[in-house]
Coordinates of C-alpha atoms in Angstrom, one line a residue:
M1 CA 0.3 -0.1 0.2
S2 CA 1.0 3.4 -0.2
S3 CA 2.4 5.2 2.6
K4 CA 1.4 8.9 0.8
E5 CA -0.6 11.6 2.3
R6 CA -3.7 11.8 1.9
P7 CA -4.8 15.5 0.3
T8 CA -6.4 17.9 2.9
L9 CA -9.0 20.6 2.5
G10 CA -6.8 23.2 4.3
G11 CA -7.8 26.9 4.3
T12 CA -11.6 26.1 2.8
R13 CA -14.5 26.6 4.6
I14 CA -18.2 24.8 4.0
K15 CA -20.7 26.3 4.3
T16 CA -23.8 25.1 6.2
R17 CA -26.7 26.0 5.4
K18 CA -29.1 27.9 8.5
R19 CA -32.8 27.1 8.9
N20 CA -35.7 29.8 8.6
I21 CA -36.4 31.6 11.9
A22 CA -40.0 32.5 12.1
A23 CA -40.1 35.3 15.1
P24 CA -41.9 34.1 18.3
L25 CA -46.1 35.7 17.9
D26 CA -46.8 38.5 19.6
P27 CA -49.9 39.5 19.3
A28 CA -50.1 41.3 22.4
A29 CA -47.8 44.3 21.7
F30 CA -49.7 44.2 17.8
S31 CA -53.2 44.4 19.9
D32 CA -51.2 47.8 21.8
A33 CA -49.9 49.3 18.5
V34 CA -53.4 49.2 16.9
V35 CA -55.1 50.3 19.6
Q36 CA -52.5 53.1 20.7
I37 CA -53.3 54.3 16.8
Y38 CA -57.5 54.0 18.0
L39 CA -56.3 56.7 20.9
D40 CA -53.7 58.7 19.3
N41 CA -56.8 59.5 17.0
A42 CA -59.2 60.1 19.7
G43 CA -61.6 57.5 17.8
D44 CA -61.7 60.0 14.6
L45 CA -62.2 56.4 12.5
E46 CA -60.9 58.3 9.4
L47 CA -58.0 59.1 10.5
I48 CA -57.2 55.4 12.1
A49 CA -57.7 54.0 9.1
K50 CA -55.1 56.2 7.2
N51 CA -52.7 55.2 10.0
L52 CA -52.7 51.9 10.0
E53 CA -52.5 51.7 6.1
S54 CA -49.2 53.5 6.7
S55 CA -47.9 51.4 9.0
D56 CA -45.6 48.8 9.3
L57 CA -47.8 46.3 11.4
N58 CA -48.6 42.6 10.1
F59 CA -52.0 41.9 9.8
S60 CA -51.5 39.1 7.8
R61 CA -50.2 37.3 11.1
Y62 CA -52.5 38.7 13.6
G63 CA -55.9 39.5 11.6
D64 CA -58.1 38.2 14.2
T65 CA -56.6 40.3 17.3
F66 CA -57.1 43.2 14.7
F67 CA -60.8 42.8 14.3
E68 CA -60.8 41.8 18.5
V69 CA -59.6 44.9 19.6
V70 CA -61.9 47.0 16.8
F71 CA -65.4 44.8 18.4
T72 CA -64.2 44.8 22.1
G73 CA -61.1 47.8 22.0
G74 CA -58.5 45.1 22.8
R75 CA -57.7 41.5 23.3
T76 CA -59.7 38.9 24.0
Q77 CA -58.9 36.0 26.3
P78 CA -58.7 32.6 24.1
G79 CA -61.3 30.9 23.8
T80 CA -63.5 33.7 25.4
T81 CA -65.5 37.2 24.8
K82 CA -63.6 38.1 28.1
P83 CA -60.4 41.3 27.8
D84 CA -57.3 40.3 28.1
E85 CA -53.7 42.0 29.6
G86 CA -52.7 44.9 27.2
D87 CA -54.0 48.1 27.0
R88 CA -57.4 49.1 25.9
H89 CA -59.7 51.6 24.1
P90 CA -62.8 53.4 24.2
Y91 CA -64.5 53.6 20.9
S92 CA -65.3 49.5 20.6
V93 CA -68.2 48.4 19.0
I94 CA -68.9 46.7 22.0
E95 CA -68.1 50.2 23.1
C96 CA -71.1 52.8 21.9
E97 CA -74.6 52.6 21.9
P98 CA -77.0 50.1 21.2
K99 CA -78.0 52.4 17.8
R100 CA -77.6 52.2 13.7
E101 CA -76.5 55.7 14.0
L102 CA -73.3 54.7 15.9
I103 CA -71.9 52.0 14.8
L104 CA -72.5 52.4 10.7
P105 CA -69.3 54.4 11.5
S106 CA -67.1 51.5 12.2
V107 CA -69.3 49.5 9.1
I108 CA -67.9 51.7 7.4
Y109 CA -64.0 52.2 8.3
I110 CA -64.6 48.3 8.2
Q111 CA -65.1 48.1 4.6
K112 CA -62.4 51.1 3.8
V113 CA -60.1 48.3 5.5
L114 CA -60.6 45.3 3.6
R115 CA -60.3 47.1 0.3
R116 CA -57.1 47.5 1.2
K117 CA -56.7 44.2 2.9
P118 CA -59.1 41.7 1.6
F119 CA -57.1 38.5 2.6
L120 CA -59.0 40.5 6.4
I121 CA -62.1 39.1 5.5
K122 CA -61.1 35.7 6.5
N123 CA -60.1 36.4 9.9
L124 CA -63.4 39.6 10.3
E125 CA -64.8 35.4 9.7
N126 CA -63.0 33.8 12.7
V127 CA -64.1 36.2 15.1
M128 CA -68.1 36.8 14.5
R129 CA -68.5 33.5 14.3
R130 CA -66.1 33.0 17.6
F131 CA -68.3 35.9 18.6
L132 CA -71.9 34.4 17.8
Q133 CA -71.1 30.7 18.9
S134 CA -70.5 32.7 22.3
L135 CA -73.7 35.2 22.7
E136 CA -74.1 34.0 26.0
L137 CA -71.3 35.2 27.0
F138 CA -72.1 38.8 25.9
E139 CA -74.5 41.2 28.0
E140 CA -77.8 42.0 26.4
N141 CA -77.1 45.2 25.3
E142 CA -74.0 44.2 24.0
R143 CA -75.9 41.4 22.0
K144 CA -78.1 43.7 20.6
K145 CA -75.0 46.3 18.9
L146 CA -73.6 42.7 17.6
A147 CA -76.5 42.2 16.2
I148 CA -77.6 46.3 14.3
F149 CA -73.9 45.3 13.5
T150 CA -73.7 42.8 11.6
A151 CA -77.4 44.0 10.0
L152 CA -75.4 46.9 9.0
A153 CA -72.9 45.0 7.7
F154 CA -75.2 43.4 5.1
S155 CA -77.2 45.9 4.0
Q156 CA -73.9 47.9 2.9
K157 CA -72.3 44.4 1.2
L158 CA -69.5 44.3 3.4
S159 CA -67.1 42.3 1.2
G160 CA -67.6 39.9 0.5
L161 CA -69.1 38.3 3.9
P162 CA -70.8 35.0 3.5
P163 CA -73.5 34.9 5.2
E164 CA -73.8 31.2 6.3
T165 CA -70.9 32.6 8.8
V166 CA -73.4 34.5 10.2
F167 CA -76.9 32.1 10.4
Q168 CA -74.9 28.3 10.9
P169 CA -72.9 29.7 13.7
L170 CA -75.9 31.0 16.1
L171 CA -77.5 27.5 16.0
K172 CA -76.5 26.1 18.9
D173 CA -78.9 24.1 20.8
N174 CA -78.2 25.7 24.0
L175 CA -78.1 28.7 22.4
V176 CA -80.9 29.0 21.0
A177 CA -82.8 26.6 23.6
K178 CA -81.9 29.8 26.1
G179 CA -83.8 32.5 23.8
L180 CA -80.8 34.1 23.2
V181 CA -80.8 33.6 19.2
L182 CA -84.3 34.8 18.8
S183 CA -83.3 37.6 20.3
F184 CA -80.2 38.2 18.2
I185 CA -82.0 37.1 15.3
T186 CA -84.7 39.6 15.8
D187 CA -82.5 42.4 16.3
F188 CA -81.2 41.6 13.0
F189 CA -84.8 41.9 10.9
K190 CA -85.0 44.8 12.4
E191 CA -82.4 46.4 12.0
Y192 CA -81.8 45.1 8.1
L193 CA -85.3 46.0 7.1
V194 CA -85.1 49.7 8.1
D195 CA -83.1 49.9 4.7
N196 CA -84.0 46.6 3.0
S197 CA -87.1 44.9 1.6
L198 CA -88.0 41.6 3.2
D199 CA -87.5 40.0 -0.8
D200 CA -83.9 41.5 -0.3
L201 CA -83.9 39.4 3.6
I202 CA -85.1 36.1 2.1
S203 CA -81.9 36.1 -0.2
I204 CA -79.9 36.0 2.6
L205 CA -81.5 33.8 4.4
K206 CA -81.3 31.6 1.7
R207 CA -77.8 32.4 0.9
G208 CA -77.4 31.2 4.3
K209 CA -78.9 28.3 4.4
V210 CA -82.0 28.9 6.6
E211 CA -85.3 30.2 4.9
E212 CA -86.7 26.8 4.7
N213 CA -86.1 26.8 9.4
L214 CA -86.6 29.8 10.6
L215 CA -88.3 27.8 13.2
D216 CA -84.7 27.0 14.5
F217 CA -84.0 29.8 16.0
F218 CA -87.5 29.1 18.2
P219 CA -86.5 28.1 21.1
P220 CA -88.3 23.9 21.5
S221 CA -91.0 24.6 22.8
K222 CA -91.7 27.5 20.7
R223 CA -91.7 25.9 17.8
S224 CA -94.5 26.5 16.4
N225 CA -95.5 28.3 13.0
E226 CA -98.0 29.6 15.8
S227 CA -95.7 31.4 18.1
F228 CA -93.4 32.9 14.7
S229 CA -96.7 34.4 14.1
E230 CA -97.5 36.0 17.4
H231 CA -93.6 36.6 18.3
F232 CA -93.0 38.5 14.9
T233 CA -96.4 40.4 14.6
K234 CA -96.0 41.6 18.5
E235 CA -91.8 43.2 17.1
G236 CA -93.4 44.6 14.2
L237 CA -92.7 42.1 11.6
V238 CA -96.1 41.5 10.0
A239 CA -94.4 41.1 6.5
L240 CA -92.2 38.7 7.9
V241 CA -95.5 37.2 9.5
E242 CA -97.4 37.0 5.8
Y243 CA -94.1 35.6 4.3
N244 CA -94.1 32.2 6.1
E245 CA -98.0 31.7 6.2
K246 CA -97.7 32.0 2.0
K247 CA -94.9 29.6 2.4
I248 CA -97.1 27.4 5.0
F249 CA -100.0 27.3 2.1
E250 CA -97.9 26.5 -0.2
V251 CA -96.6 23.6 1.5
K252 CA -99.8 22.3 1.9
L253 CA -101.2 22.7 -1.6
K254 CA -98.0 20.9 -2.4
E255 CA -99.0 18.0 -0.1
M256 CA -102.6 17.3 -1.0
K257 CA -101.3 17.9 -5.0
S258 CA -99.2 14.9 -4.8
A259 CA -101.7 13.5 -2.4
L260 CA -104.3 13.3 -5.0
T261 CA -102.3 12.2 -7.7
T262 CA -101.4 9.4 -6.2
Q263 CA -104.5 8.5 -5.8
I264 CA -105.8 9.6 -9.6
T265 CA -102.8 8.3 -11.4
E266 CA -103.8 5.0 -9.2
E267 CA -107.6 5.3 -10.2
A268 CA -108.5 5.2 -6.1
D269 CA -111.8 5.4 -5.7
I270 CA -113.6 8.2 -5.6
S271 CA -115.6 8.5 -2.5
E272 CA -111.9 7.5 -0.8
V273 CA -111.0 11.0 -3.1
I274 CA -113.1 13.0 -1.8
E275 CA -112.5 12.1 1.9
T276 CA -108.5 12.8 1.3
V277 CA -109.6 16.6 -0.1
K278 CA -112.1 17.3 2.8
L279 CA -109.5 16.1 5.1
R280 CA -107.0 17.5 3.2
V281 CA -108.5 21.4 3.4
R282 CA -110.0 21.1 7.0
D283 CA -105.4 20.8 8.3
A284 CA -104.2 23.1 6.0
K285 CA -107.8 25.8 6.2
L286 CA -107.1 26.1 1.9
P287 CA -109.6 28.7 0.8
D288 CA -111.7 26.8 -1.5
T289 CA -111.6 28.6 -4.2
E290 CA -107.7 26.7 -3.8
V291 CA -108.8 23.7 -3.9
V292 CA -111.2 24.1 -7.2
R293 CA -108.0 25.2 -8.8
V294 CA -105.8 22.0 -7.7
L295 CA -108.1 19.6 -8.1
W296 CA -108.5 20.3 -12.1
D297 CA -105.1 20.9 -12.5
V298 CA -104.0 17.2 -11.2
L299 CA -106.7 16.0 -13.0
M300 CA -105.6 17.2 -16.6
D301 CA -102.0 16.6 -14.9
A302 CA -103.1 12.9 -14.2
V303 CA -103.7 12.6 -18.2
Q304 CA -102.3 11.0 -21.1
W305 CA -101.8 13.4 -23.8
S306 CA -101.3 12.6 -27.5
G307 CA -98.8 14.8 -28.6
K308 CA -100.0 15.3 -32.6
N309 CA -103.8 13.5 -32.5
Q310 CA -106.2 16.8 -31.4
Q311 CA -108.8 14.3 -30.8
Q312 CA -107.3 11.5 -29.0
N313 CA -106.2 14.6 -26.7
A314 CA -110.3 16.0 -27.1
N315 CA -111.4 12.0 -26.8
A316 CA -109.2 11.6 -23.3
A317 CA -110.1 15.4 -21.3
L318 CA -113.3 15.0 -22.1
R319 CA -113.4 11.1 -20.5
Q320 CA -111.2 12.8 -17.1
V321 CA -114.1 15.1 -16.7
K322 CA -116.6 12.6 -16.8
T323 CA -115.4 10.4 -14.5
W324 CA -113.9 12.4 -12.1
A325 CA -117.2 14.3 -11.9
E326 CA -118.7 14.0 -8.6
L327 CA -115.1 14.9 -7.4
L328 CA -115.7 18.7 -8.9
N329 CA -119.4 18.7 -7.9
T330 CA -118.5 17.7 -4.7
F331 CA -116.2 21.2 -4.1
C332 CA -118.0 23.9 -7.4
T333 CA -120.9 24.0 -5.0
S334 CA -121.4 28.1 -5.3
G335 CA -122.1 30.5 -8.4
K336 CA -118.6 32.3 -7.7
L337 CA -116.5 28.3 -7.3
E338 CA -118.1 27.6 -10.3
L339 CA -116.6 30.5 -12.1
E340 CA -113.7 30.2 -10.7
L341 CA -113.5 26.5 -12.4
M342 CA -114.5 27.8 -15.5
Y343 CA -111.7 30.8 -15.5
K344 CA -108.8 27.8 -14.7
V345 CA -109.7 25.7 -17.6
Q346 CA -110.2 28.3 -20.0
M347 CA -106.5 29.9 -18.8
Q348 CA -105.3 26.1 -18.8
C349 CA -106.5 26.2 -22.7
Y350 CA -104.8 29.5 -23.4
E351 CA -101.5 28.9 -22.1
D352 CA -101.3 24.9 -22.8
A353 CA -101.3 24.6 -27.6
K354 CA -103.2 21.5 -27.4
L355 CA -106.4 22.4 -25.1
M356 CA -107.1 25.6 -26.9
K357 CA -109.2 23.6 -29.3
L358 CA -110.5 22.3 -26.5
F359 CA -112.7 25.1 -24.5
P360 CA -115.6 24.4 -25.7
E361 CA -115.7 20.7 -25.9
I362 CA -114.9 20.9 -22.0
V363 CA -116.9 23.4 -20.8
R364 CA -120.2 21.7 -22.5
S365 CA -118.8 18.3 -20.8
L366 CA -118.1 20.2 -17.2
Y367 CA -122.1 22.0 -18.2
E368 CA -123.7 18.1 -18.8
Q369 CA -121.8 16.3 -15.5
D370 CA -124.0 19.2 -13.7
V371 CA -120.5 20.5 -12.6
L372 CA -121.3 23.6 -14.5
A373 CA -124.4 25.8 -14.6
E374 CA -126.5 27.3 -17.1
D375 CA -126.3 31.0 -14.8
T376 CA -122.4 30.8 -14.8
I377 CA -121.7 30.3 -18.0
L378 CA -124.1 32.8 -19.5
H379 CA -122.3 34.8 -16.6
W380 CA -118.6 34.4 -17.6
S381 CA -120.0 34.6 -21.4
R382 CA -121.2 38.1 -20.8
K383 CA -119.4 39.7 -17.8
G384 CA -116.3 37.6 -17.3
T385 CA -113.8 39.1 -16.6
N386 CA -110.2 37.8 -17.4
T387 CA -109.1 38.3 -20.7
K388 CA -106.6 35.9 -21.7
G389 CA -107.8 34.0 -25.1
R390 CA -111.2 35.3 -23.8
Q391 CA -112.5 37.1 -27.2
T392 CA -112.0 33.6 -29.0
F393 CA -113.1 31.7 -26.0
V394 CA -116.1 33.5 -26.4
K395 CA -116.3 33.0 -30.4
A396 CA -115.7 29.6 -30.1
L397 CA -118.2 29.0 -27.3
E398 CA -121.1 31.0 -29.1
A399 CA -122.6 28.1 -30.5
F400 CA -122.8 26.8 -26.9
V401 CA -124.4 30.2 -25.3
N402 CA -127.0 31.2 -28.0
W403 CA -128.6 27.2 -27.8
L404 CA -128.0 28.1 -23.6
E405 CA -129.9 31.6 -23.8
E406 CA -133.0 30.2 -26.2
A407 CA -133.7 27.8 -23.1
E408 CA -133.1 29.7 -21.0
E409 CA -136.3 32.0 -22.8
E410 CA -138.4 29.7 -23.0
E411 CA -138.4 28.3 -19.9

């Protein structure tokens, strides 16, 4: 073996890669700095926004802390709404009076901050979600301020704030059971409707995925449509009560229509169908005129229509009328309801091209089955108020009407 010495790298420095050392989190220092800006500018939100913009504060790292300062005047203890150590300012949302004119400037101020720093929207969501899930830790007056702020935030279309961020955290069982959620949501509704329509409110509720379950905001012991109407009527939200009643009505109408469709498709006994209708009408308190409309819709929907053969369509429609005449007769119990049925037939024949020419045949069949009286038909011909296709249908029915008038004169 060779006795030569191996070469060395004498005098050469070998560089070692240094690890990135992250600065430790210091939310307390950040909070104190923001609080100082509030104090230095005596709560002037316009000046505060400018100073925050020109500062070198690390908002991307302490976004949640920033909104804690905005809402409560300083940092809050982890998992609570209680103040943490450090400086505080008296110009927060929680500290002001529960009046929209005093809270609105804070909403506009946050909007300005978010336009310059859109990444902070997630932090706003985090803090609002945490506060709303902890409503029981706030005083009643403070909860009202949060409700007003939230309503104004949506009214002002605060940059990108999703409705589900607000509504879903409220549905905690313990908050609902204590009535805190109902109180909060009532204040929210009243404030939001000052500047917005009911349609706007319903749109937000739909986006928040709660429009179908408004009763979920009520404590279990008060979770009924009667309680809903009583509560919001007392709070002056009559439009919301009317909307809910209309919605309940539509659901019950849909349920009745579905049940009848099944029975008629399966050719159930007429007496059984009549009992079903009576039961549904009694339970849902449906008006007679609506019942007549639904019955006609269901009967015609059950017909197997031909795409091209007009005669087949005529036969099918007339066969359906004859088969279910007793059902129609049971609920067309007055001239007013008979006229309602005629208007319904008129509208369907006007809107459906394949039925356009069947109007006189259908009316005549309804007359022959004693569903429509001659007085009703003559009244429709002389004084009918529905203008849709009226001129065409009056002319088409002219020969039959003349025959009825002649019979009337003979009598």
